[in-house]
XYZ file of C-alpha atoms in Angstrom:
659
model
C -20.982 -5.187 -14.119
C -23.034 -4.299 -11.033
C -24.535 -1.150 -12.553
C -25.795 -3.021 -15.616
C -27.110 -5.900 -13.491
C -28.964 -3.486 -11.237
C -30.484 -1.741 -14.250
C -31.627 -5.031 -15.797
C -33.061 -6.352 -12.516
C -35.115 -3.217 -11.877
C -36.502 -3.241 -15.421
C -37.262 -6.975 -15.172
C -39.277 -6.359 -11.999
C -41.249 -3.545 -13.639
C -41.868 -5.614 -16.782
C -43.149 -8.502 -14.665
C -45.430 -6.143 -12.759
C -46.674 -4.641 -16.057
C -47.592 -8.163 -17.212
C -49.506 -8.880 -14.010
C -51.367 -5.566 -14.170
C -52.298 -6.209 -17.818
C -53.605 -9.688 -16.918
C -55.727 -8.234 -14.107
C -57.106 -5.693 -16.604
C -58.039 -8.402 -19.088
C -59.792 -10.486 -16.454
C -61.775 -7.693 -14.837
C -62.522 -5.253 -17.663
C -64.469 -6.964 -20.433
C -66.223 -3.713 -21.300
C -63.036 -1.976 -22.461
C -61.822 -2.362 -26.037
C -59.082 -4.993 -26.348
C -57.150 -2.672 -28.665
C -56.179 -0.472 -25.718
C -54.460 -3.365 -23.969
C -52.913 -4.483 -27.271
C -51.504 -0.987 -27.807
C -50.080 -1.020 -24.301
C -48.471 -4.400 -24.951
C -46.853 -2.977 -28.098
C -45.577 -0.058 -26.030
C -44.123 -2.547 -23.562
C -42.367 -4.317 -26.466
C -40.881 -1.015 -27.629
C -39.492 -0.471 -24.153
C -38.080 -4.008 -24.302
C -36.294 -3.349 -27.611
C -34.917 -0.113 -26.220
C -33.762 -1.944 -23.105
C -31.665 -4.303 -25.235
C -30.049 -1.343 -27.004
C -29.274 0.364 -23.722
C -27.823 -2.813 -22.193
C -25.589 -3.220 -25.248
C -24.380 0.376 -24.952
C -23.821 0.119 -21.210
C -21.708 -2.982 -21.767
C -19.765 -1.378 -24.615
C -18.975 1.866 -22.777
C -17.898 0.071 -19.594
C -15.608 -2.252 -21.534
C -14.247 0.605 -23.629
C -13.367 2.618 -20.514
C -11.492 -0.345 -19.038
C -9.684 -1.081 -22.300
C -8.620 2.542 -22.749
C -7.394 2.775 -19.145
C -5.507 -0.502 -19.406
C -3.949 0.184 -22.788
C -2.749 3.582 -21.518
C -1.042 1.961 -18.535
C 0.560 -0.744 -20.671
C 1.779 1.833 -23.196
C 3.155 4.232 -20.606
C 4.895 1.437 -18.661
C 6.902 0.284 -21.657
C 7.505 3.769 -23.088
C 8.769 5.223 -19.801
C 11.159 2.309 -19.463
C 12.430 2.618 -23.042
C 12.856 6.381 -22.675
C 15.024 5.767 -19.602
C 17.072 3.075 -21.329
C 17.729 5.349 -24.293
C 19.760 7.579 -21.954
C 21.834 4.546 -20.921
C 22.978 3.943 -24.486
C 24.682 7.349 -24.478
C 26.122 6.820 -20.990
C 28.010 3.636 -21.768
C 29.454 4.960 -25.028
C 30.669 8.135 -23.380
C 32.122 6.511 -20.266
C 33.947 3.955 -22.399
C 35.943 6.841 -23.899
C 36.920 8.213 -20.483
C 40.646 8.895 -20.589
C 41.242 7.797 -16.995
C 39.770 4.372 -17.749
C 41.888 4.073 -20.898
C 45.075 4.949 -19.017
C 44.139 2.453 -16.305
C 43.555 -0.427 -18.751
C 46.773 0.333 -20.587
C 48.678 -0.663 -17.427
C 49.740 -4.297 -17.498
C 49.778 -4.562 -13.698
C 47.962 -1.564 -12.164
C 48.875 -0.723 -8.599
C 46.342 -0.820 -5.779
C 46.491 2.978 -5.751
C 45.530 3.062 -9.427
C 42.703 0.584 -8.811
C 41.434 2.667 -5.900
C 41.569 5.805 -8.029
C 39.540 4.315 -10.883
C 37.010 2.700 -8.530
C 36.573 6.007 -6.712
C 35.907 7.593 -10.083
C 33.339 4.921 -10.930
C 31.741 5.451 -7.523
C 31.415 9.156 -8.323
C 29.637 8.168 -11.522
C 27.098 5.962 -9.750
C 26.490 8.654 -7.133
C 25.228 10.834 -9.939
C 23.688 8.301 -12.309
C 21.931 6.407 -9.547
C 20.167 4.116 -12.033
C 23.238 1.837 -11.942
C 24.162 -0.524 -9.125
C 27.424 -1.844 -10.581
C 30.079 -0.818 -13.081
C 32.628 -3.369 -14.262
C 35.825 -2.861 -16.254
C 37.235 -6.011 -17.918
C 40.356 -6.481 -19.957
C 40.182 -8.242 -23.325
C 40.739 -11.653 -21.698
C 37.786 -11.432 -19.308
C 39.755 -10.465 -16.212
C 37.865 -8.036 -13.972
C 40.181 -5.074 -13.433
C 37.920 -2.722 -11.451
C 34.332 -2.640 -10.216
C 32.079 -1.303 -7.446
C 30.168 -4.186 -5.849
C 32.577 -5.492 -3.221
C 30.172 -8.271 -2.237
C 30.519 -9.783 -5.713
C 32.843 -12.824 -5.996
C 33.501 -12.194 -9.709
C 37.183 -12.020 -10.715
C 36.915 -13.392 -14.233
C 34.123 -14.043 -16.725
C 33.800 -15.817 -20.037
C 30.179 -14.691 -20.481
C 29.523 -14.427 -24.249
C 28.479 -10.788 -23.916
C 32.149 -9.835 -23.406
C 33.269 -11.483 -26.643
C 30.206 -10.108 -28.444
C 31.041 -6.586 -27.279
C 34.694 -6.858 -28.320
C 33.662 -8.122 -31.749
C 30.925 -5.534 -32.233
C 31.263 -2.297 -34.180
C 28.055 -0.954 -32.605
C 28.073 1.878 -30.076
C 26.833 -0.474 -27.349
C 25.539 -3.975 -26.666
C 22.336 -4.415 -24.645
C 21.909 -7.694 -22.726
C 19.050 -8.851 -20.497
C 19.256 -12.311 -18.899
C 20.967 -14.159 -16.081
C 24.717 -13.639 -16.235
C 27.660 -14.709 -14.088
C 28.728 -11.066 -14.056
C 26.085 -10.649 -11.341
C 25.693 -14.189 -9.990
C 23.430 -13.161 -7.125
C 20.782 -11.713 -9.436
C 18.001 -13.616 -11.155
C 18.531 -11.382 -14.203
C 20.605 -8.379 -15.202
C 20.219 -5.578 -17.727
C 23.724 -4.658 -18.848
C 24.954 -2.050 -21.305
C 28.437 -2.897 -22.514
C 30.859 -1.088 -24.782
C 34.308 -1.826 -26.135
C 37.070 0.347 -24.643
C 39.637 1.324 -27.268
C 42.925 3.229 -27.192
C 41.457 6.219 -29.078
C 38.054 7.420 -30.228
C 38.591 5.571 -33.497
C 36.577 2.346 -33.389
C 39.298 0.538 -35.330
C 41.959 1.364 -32.726
C 43.305 -1.323 -30.409
C 40.814 -2.836 -27.945
C 41.747 -2.428 -24.279
C 38.764 -4.076 -22.651
C 35.017 -3.899 -22.001
C 32.957 -1.530 -19.869
C 29.711 -2.881 -18.360
C 27.047 -0.654 -16.829
C 24.565 -2.707 -14.783
C 21.143 -1.040 -14.729
C 18.921 -1.199 -11.628
C 16.168 -2.909 -13.593
C 13.974 -4.246 -10.781
C 14.230 -0.972 -8.894
C 13.218 1.069 -11.933
C 10.338 -1.247 -12.816
C 9.021 -1.123 -9.246
C 8.905 2.674 -9.445
C 7.076 2.651 -12.792
C 4.504 0.122 -11.601
C 3.937 2.013 -8.334
C 3.264 5.235 -10.249
C 0.787 3.628 -12.632
C -1.175 1.383 -10.257
C -3.174 2.724 -7.325
C -3.598 0.749 -4.108
C -7.079 -0.466 -5.075
C -5.875 -1.662 -8.475
C -7.161 -5.133 -9.359
C -5.011 -5.493 -12.445
C -1.457 -6.696 -12.996
C 1.136 -4.824 -15.037
C 3.881 -6.824 -16.695
C 6.762 -6.289 -19.093
C 7.111 -8.988 -21.735
C 10.204 -9.979 -23.685
C 10.112 -10.090 -27.474
C 8.919 -13.726 -27.318
C 6.138 -12.976 -24.787
C 7.876 -14.124 -21.601
C 7.208 -12.109 -18.434
C 10.408 -10.351 -17.333
C 8.757 -8.045 -14.771
C 5.440 -8.259 -12.929
C 3.637 -5.974 -10.500
C 2.313 -9.100 -8.732
C 4.652 -12.082 -9.048
C 2.377 -14.284 -6.925
C -0.380 -14.084 -9.507
C 1.773 -13.676 -12.621
C 5.339 -14.900 -11.976
C 8.423 -14.246 -14.062
C 8.877 -16.467 -17.111
C 5.114 -16.921 -17.568
C 4.390 -16.953 -21.302
C 1.807 -14.893 -23.214
C 0.976 -14.023 -26.799
C 2.614 -10.621 -27.214
C 1.315 -9.736 -30.664
C -2.410 -9.484 -29.823
C -3.188 -5.963 -28.566
C -6.503 -6.871 -26.897
C -7.824 -10.246 -25.883
C -9.835 -12.164 -23.315
C -7.552 -14.934 -22.129
C -7.499 -17.606 -19.452
C -4.449 -17.753 -17.199
C -4.219 -20.260 -14.362
C -7.943 -20.922 -14.611
C -8.949 -17.270 -14.363
C -10.364 -15.000 -17.083
C -8.451 -11.779 -17.812
C -9.041 -8.824 -20.082
C -5.531 -8.260 -21.412
C -4.033 -5.291 -23.222
C -0.556 -5.607 -24.730
C 1.304 -2.670 -26.249
C 4.603 -2.463 -28.092
C 6.816 0.512 -27.401
C 6.517 3.678 -29.464
C 10.298 3.946 -29.187
C 12.269 7.076 -28.415
C 14.388 8.895 -30.976
C 14.694 5.714 -33.007
C 15.581 3.528 -30.005
C 13.335 0.491 -29.375
C 15.468 -1.478 -26.948
C 15.145 -5.242 -27.047
C 11.609 -5.264 -28.457
C 9.786 -5.527 -25.136
C 6.049 -5.033 -24.555
C 3.926 -3.530 -21.802
C 0.954 -5.648 -20.719
C -1.984 -4.894 -18.413
C -4.165 -7.759 -17.197
C -7.422 -7.256 -15.294
C -9.350 -10.217 -13.814
C -12.742 -10.297 -15.495
C -14.615 -11.001 -12.257
C -13.102 -7.865 -10.682
C -12.798 -5.608 -13.715
C -15.992 -3.621 -13.106
C -16.415 -3.938 -9.359
C -14.658 -0.698 -8.416
C -16.634 2.048 -6.737
C -17.135 5.118 -8.875
C -17.218 8.575 -7.407
C -20.151 10.556 -8.747
C -19.552 14.109 -9.824
C -20.690 16.860 -7.503
C -21.219 19.339 -10.317
C -24.780 20.550 -10.660
C -24.271 21.408 -14.332
C -22.819 18.011 -15.188
C -25.634 16.806 -17.452
C -25.737 20.111 -19.318
C -21.995 19.931 -19.897
C -22.197 16.362 -21.143
C -25.022 17.278 -23.489
C -22.617 19.687 -25.202
C -19.889 17.076 -25.452
C -19.375 15.712 -28.944
C -17.595 12.768 -27.363
C -20.767 11.483 -25.691
C -22.203 8.647 -27.838
C -25.084 9.822 -30.032
C -26.840 6.462 -29.700
C -27.192 6.990 -25.955
C -28.701 10.411 -26.532
C -31.129 8.746 -28.958
C -32.040 6.048 -26.416
C -32.830 8.604 -23.740
C -34.977 10.606 -26.175
C -36.733 7.454 -27.441
C -37.640 6.370 -23.900
C -39.168 9.788 -23.240
C -41.113 9.598 -26.533
C -42.409 6.095 -25.785
C -43.478 7.196 -22.333
C -45.290 10.206 -23.830
C -47.122 7.875 -26.238
C -48.037 5.650 -23.299
C -49.495 8.691 -21.549
C -51.752 9.317 -24.538
C -52.825 5.659 -24.571
C -53.672 5.830 -20.890
C -55.695 9.023 -21.493
C -57.601 7.321 -24.336
C -58.221 4.335 -22.071
C -59.530 6.588 -19.319
C -61.964 8.248 -21.756
C -63.126 4.882 -23.103
C -63.543 3.523 -19.588
C -65.644 6.530 -18.614
C -67.888 6.041 -21.641
C -68.480 2.391 -20.825
C -68.733 2.857 -17.087
C -65.681 0.615 -16.598
C -64.451 2.259 -13.408
C -62.653 -0.957 -12.468
C -60.212 -0.376 -15.338
C -59.077 3.036 -14.057
C -56.612 1.663 -11.423
C -55.103 -0.632 -14.093
C -54.471 2.354 -16.357
C -52.950 4.393 -13.526
C -50.697 1.477 -12.539
C -49.480 1.023 -16.134
C -48.917 4.760 -16.458
C -46.791 4.703 -13.291
C -44.822 1.687 -14.502
C -44.119 3.448 -17.829
C -42.958 6.530 -15.964
C -40.712 4.393 -13.725
C -39.211 2.625 -16.759
C -38.493 5.933 -18.496
C -36.891 7.218 -15.277
C -34.624 4.172 -15.112
C -33.572 4.756 -18.726
C -32.770 8.395 -18.000
C -30.970 7.569 -14.760
C -28.943 4.830 -16.449
C -27.868 7.094 -19.303
C -27.056 9.916 -16.885
C -25.024 7.575 -14.698
C -23.194 6.292 -17.744
C -22.453 9.898 -18.665
C -21.238 10.722 -15.199
C -19.504 7.589 -13.977
C -18.249 5.929 -17.126
C -17.862 8.366 -19.996
C -17.055 11.538 -18.065
C -14.922 9.844 -15.433
C -12.968 8.266 -18.274
C -12.308 11.724 -19.723
C -11.353 13.160 -16.335
C -9.152 10.206 -15.367
C -7.432 10.257 -18.751
C -6.689 13.994 -18.583
C -5.236 13.719 -15.070
C -3.232 10.671 -16.089
C -1.741 12.440 -19.126
C -0.802 15.483 -17.038
C 0.920 13.256 -14.467
C 2.775 11.524 -17.284
C 3.941 14.873 -18.693
C 5.230 15.969 -15.282
C 6.992 12.634 -14.760
C 8.669 12.746 -18.184
C 10.019 16.224 -17.454
C 11.407 15.206 -14.047
C 13.063 12.123 -15.507
C 14.613 14.118 -18.321
C 15.986 16.892 -16.117
C 17.353 14.305 -13.669
C 19.719 13.341 -16.480
C 20.747 16.987 -16.972
C 21.681 17.332 -13.309
C 23.746 14.154 -13.634
C 25.491 15.240 -16.820
C 26.849 18.551 -15.565
C 28.225 17.017 -12.346
C 29.934 14.148 -14.150
C 31.461 16.256 -16.896
C 32.794 18.632 -14.240
C 34.966 15.715 -13.034
C 36.714 15.361 -16.414
C 40.392 15.098 -15.499
C 41.556 17.228 -18.441
C 39.327 20.099 -17.288
C 40.646 19.829 -13.739
C 44.265 19.568 -14.819
C 44.068 22.520 -17.223
C 42.194 24.847 -14.869
C 44.814 24.199 -12.185
C 47.447 25.876 -14.396
C 48.391 29.447 -13.409
C 47.537 30.478 -16.957
C 45.832 28.532 -19.731
C 47.640 28.302 -23.052
C 45.733 28.386 -26.357
C 46.418 24.635 -26.586
C 44.825 24.064 -23.165
C 41.730 25.999 -24.188
C 41.602 24.138 -27.484
C 41.703 20.796 -25.664
C 38.816 21.861 -23.392
C 36.852 23.013 -26.431
C 37.439 19.736 -28.297
C 36.253 17.704 -25.314
C 33.129 19.875 -25.042
C 32.471 19.431 -28.767
C 32.824 15.663 -28.444
C 30.399 15.545 -25.524
C 27.866 17.834 -27.218
C 27.923 15.656 -30.340
C 26.823 12.709 -28.186
C 24.331 14.642 -26.050
C 22.302 16.655 -28.539
C 19.744 17.970 -26.027
C 22.128 20.861 -25.354
C 22.740 23.853 -27.627
C 26.042 24.678 -25.975
C 28.423 23.560 -23.232
C 30.941 25.948 -21.762
C 33.696 25.933 -19.148
C 34.478 28.995 -17.053
C 37.189 29.789 -14.528
C 36.852 30.728 -10.872
C 36.193 34.352 -11.901
C 33.301 33.311 -14.141
C 35.191 33.990 -17.387
C 34.138 31.632 -20.185
C 37.241 29.799 -21.434
C 35.810 27.456 -24.077
C 32.497 26.492 -25.709
C 31.254 23.427 -27.563
C 29.403 25.328 -30.306
C 31.812 26.879 -32.806
C 29.093 29.373 -33.749
C 29.041 30.775 -30.219
C 32.731 31.551 -29.750
C 31.803 35.212 -29.228
C 31.040 34.310 -25.602
C 34.621 33.160 -24.931
C 36.250 35.788 -22.737
C 32.941 37.138 -21.445
C 31.847 36.715 -17.835
C 28.809 34.651 -16.858
C 26.143 36.581 -14.983
C 24.158 35.630 -11.896
C 21.140 34.519 -13.944
C 23.090 31.528 -15.340
C 23.413 29.816 -11.948
C 27.209 29.821 -12.199
C 27.876 31.780 -9.020
C 26.174 29.177 -6.837
C 28.269 26.430 -8.450
C 31.514 28.316 -7.827
C 30.694 28.484 -4.125
C 30.287 24.733 -3.601
C 33.047 22.160 -4.099
C 30.830 19.148 -3.265
C 30.863 16.884 -6.330
C 27.252 15.940 -5.666
C 26.009 19.504 -5.829
C 24.804 21.372 -8.886
C 23.001 24.630 -9.518
C 20.332 25.564 -12.028
C 19.483 28.932 -13.481
C 15.958 30.303 -13.110
C 13.840 29.684 -16.200
C 14.548 33.020 -17.868
C 15.621 34.288 -21.253
C 19.377 34.361 -21.759
C 21.794 35.510 -24.454
C 23.345 32.032 -24.179
C 20.118 30.599 -25.677
C 19.481 33.239 -28.340
C 17.524 35.364 -25.834
C 15.002 32.575 -25.261
C 13.968 30.966 -21.976
C 15.800 27.896 -20.718
C 17.521 26.165 -17.813
C 21.317 26.176 -17.534
C 22.768 23.443 -15.302
C 26.094 24.135 -13.583
C 28.651 22.186 -11.528
C 31.967 23.170 -10.004
C 35.265 21.970 -11.465
C 37.645 21.215 -8.590
C 41.351 20.569 -8.181
C 42.489 16.973 -8.749
C 44.838 17.050 -5.756
C 42.598 19.174 -3.534
C 38.946 18.428 -4.364
C 37.759 21.124 -1.946
C 39.389 23.814 -4.090
C 37.067 25.208 -6.802
C 38.868 26.063 -10.057
C 35.858 26.973 -12.166
C 32.713 25.384 -13.480
C 30.817 23.917 -16.412
C 27.544 25.272 -17.752
C 25.260 23.213 -20.006
C 22.515 25.023 -21.926
C 19.424 22.840 -22.242
C 17.605 23.103 -25.572
C 14.352 23.643 -23.735
C 12.063 24.852 -26.516
C 11.946 21.736 -28.744
C 12.671 19.300 -25.917
C 9.835 20.434 -23.632
C 7.400 20.805 -26.539
C 8.180 17.243 -27.641
C 7.602 15.944 -24.093
C 4.201 17.625 -23.963
C 3.208 16.586 -27.466
C 3.975 12.944 -26.658
C 1.355 13.024 -23.910
C -1.448 14.678 -25.900
C -4.366 12.410 -26.866
C -4.657 11.172 -30.439
C -7.437 9.784 -32.625
C -7.580 6.315 -34.136
C -5.340 7.493 -37.003
C -2.638 8.688 -34.631
C -3.399 12.364 -35.247
C -3.598 14.844 -32.372
C -7.164 15.494 -31.261
C -8.353 18.774 -32.712
C -7.774 21.803 -30.467
C -6.109 19.867 -27.633
C -2.985 21.424 -26.160
C -0.667 21.184 -23.156
C 1.626 23.464 -21.183
C 4.223 23.457 -18.449
C 4.027 26.370 -16.002
C 5.497 27.418 -12.693
C 3.297 28.141 -9.673
C 3.118 31.814 -10.678
C 1.371 30.852 -13.951
C 4.435 31.635 -16.088
C 4.536 29.456 -19.202
C 7.605 27.222 -19.444
C 6.573 25.303 -22.562
C 3.612 24.981 -24.927
C 2.534 22.257 -27.329
C -0.089 22.626 -30.073
C -1.223 26.152 -29.212
C 0.367 28.896 -31.321
C -1.125 31.889 -29.483
C 0.508 30.975 -26.147
C 4.114 32.058 -25.725
C 6.819 30.902 -23.305
C 7.290 33.527 -20.604
C 3.685 34.751 -20.771
C 1.124 34.209 -18.028
C -1.554 31.524 -18.352
C -4.928 33.068 -17.538
C -6.428 30.415 -15.277
C -7.834 30.598 -11.760
C -5.328 30.522 -8.885
C -6.753 27.253 -7.530
C -5.230 25.283 -10.386
C -1.692 26.246 -9.358
C -1.764 25.112 -5.732
C -1.754 21.362 -6.356
C 0.621 19.571 -3.925
C 3.777 18.050 -5.393
C 3.315 14.575 -6.808
C -0.466 14.856 -7.064
C -2.668 15.090 -10.134
C -6.272 16.110 -10.637
C -8.777 17.054 -13.334
C -11.721 19.348 -13.840
C -14.093 20.737 -16.439
C -13.400 24.340 -17.359
C -14.162 27.085 -19.807
C -11.034 28.532 -21.422
C -11.111 31.017 -24.257
C -14.857 30.333 -24.850
C -14.259 26.597 -25.226
C -15.157 23.733 -22.875
C -12.184 21.570 -21.866
C -11.416 18.644 -19.655
C -8.337 19.926 -17.837
C -5.770 17.503 -16.463
C -3.189 18.941 -14.076
C -0.217 17.534 -12.191
C 2.539 18.966 -10.010
C 6.069 17.636 -10.423
C 7.484 15.482 -7.656
C 11.025 14.768 -8.847
C 12.644 11.493 -9.833
C 14.874 9.406 -7.592
C 16.965 11.958 -5.644
C 16.390 14.747 -8.179
C 14.249 17.471 -6.537
C 13.503 15.088 -3.652
C 16.770 14.817 -1.707
C 19.343 16.964 -3.500
C 18.267 20.388 -2.246
C 16.950 21.624 -5.602
C 13.413 22.982 -5.564
C 11.592 23.917 -8.739
C 7.875 23.164 -8.815
C 6.510 22.686 -12.319
C 2.897 22.074 -13.264
C 1.790 20.137 -16.327
C -1.644 21.046 -17.684
C -3.376 19.136 -20.479
C -6.432 20.678 -22.184
C -8.750 18.253 -24.006
C -11.772 19.867 -25.722
C -15.234 18.369 -25.766
């Protein structure tokens, strides 16, 4: 730790000089009472004891900052991944019940036209859910009936995961390892599900659906978001038995390296090098914990504290820190003790000067002045060291943490809403919807079928309060929520985003309502995602659309609450809160602050709302007569969502952490 070394070296030089000055005084000033020099030696010893305390605290705070930073990165890496994979478990179960796939597998010898149709449908799926790079449909004997990767040589497989899936009564099977299903890959993460004749699990098995997740691609994105370019550490994902399955630096820590996964913090030696290592198990998401993987952050000990710290430019920094309950009391005590010792030394020097004058020992005066100056220099070093620790270590840790949490909140929102944009576009391609809406007039049975499909989907995807299908005139034909049937027969208005969907037949396009209150969400604020339903025979002809009402209030609040800091008992820090806003300061969501309401304005300075997309920052502010560390981040999108799909909706995440 360069700062601590510098502090110790400067004090060692002053202590050595103090000793030399004292020796000169003893040799040349026999007339002065020895007690004065003895008292000064005792004062020097007090400084020495205080130096040991300060060194201990400097070491502790530097290590604590590193450990907190590293454990946050390890935790977020694994939790972001698990949150993403949770969505995949719903995908595979839903797609396995797709009627077109069932009809296809029921054919003993499907024609090339039928194969092309189903593969085109699978391609449409991957266009939307771009987290997959391959979808495979097998029959019950392991014959590959349809898939997307035309470079793959696979025609048949007897991989055990197929038999396991056919024998399983679970909603899905999750497999991560090398598999001959993707022979060109070093490993694959595959979600598989049994395809049956009907939605009854006990009905006849037709085959197996395999969704192949873009694991390496996803991990690369997570690591890139969490590690800056100057990062010395290495992020890894460990399997349940501690084997590395993903690494941010495979040259230093390759795949299949083995670590102890059940020790949260340790100093370990790997390939002859010392590392401070933090390992975190996933917090899970809605009861899903995946395959029991861990996030791990390793920092080389010889580089752990060598980074350059940017000093704060705030003139009131020390005053602010003095008010902070989070600043260690022992460091306050050390700074005060050094000032007290120096004051006592000043009195000793004054007594020595008086005694020297009485005994005509003028030769002792320079010794006293030199010791007084050394004492002043030592006290200054103590103060400077504590102040620097405040500024560079403790406060920068608070600021970095707040900015990091805000960026995490923004990222979680983008990732979640990416799924919503995918859902509406895929469900719009449901063949039954397209077939029924092509009829000159819908019968009650047609509408009932649409409603039943919507109910089935909504039961699987509970983040929506309602799904509805409307015709080309905007008339709602069916809803998923039986308690909202009063909207059937009514016409959607412009605020729902439906009109934009009806004007675009491109299956990749979707529209989103502004974040406003709507009768379709009990007059509360939310987003409604829309996609056009087109004709099966003429995909350029729009027949209607689907609207999906996101349950924004609990979903957004939960996202924010997940990112708020907690104490050692897992409880939210007192008075901390977080919000999502738009650039006009309108509140989109609030967590842990009852007096702030969605739709209201957040009373903060304009400068906090101009942050460029994808960037995060932090500051110290006064809000509602309370001092806060404010973390802020502007959304940047996820994959193609809000980056390449034409949808623009800047959202800011702000995290308020009180002192």
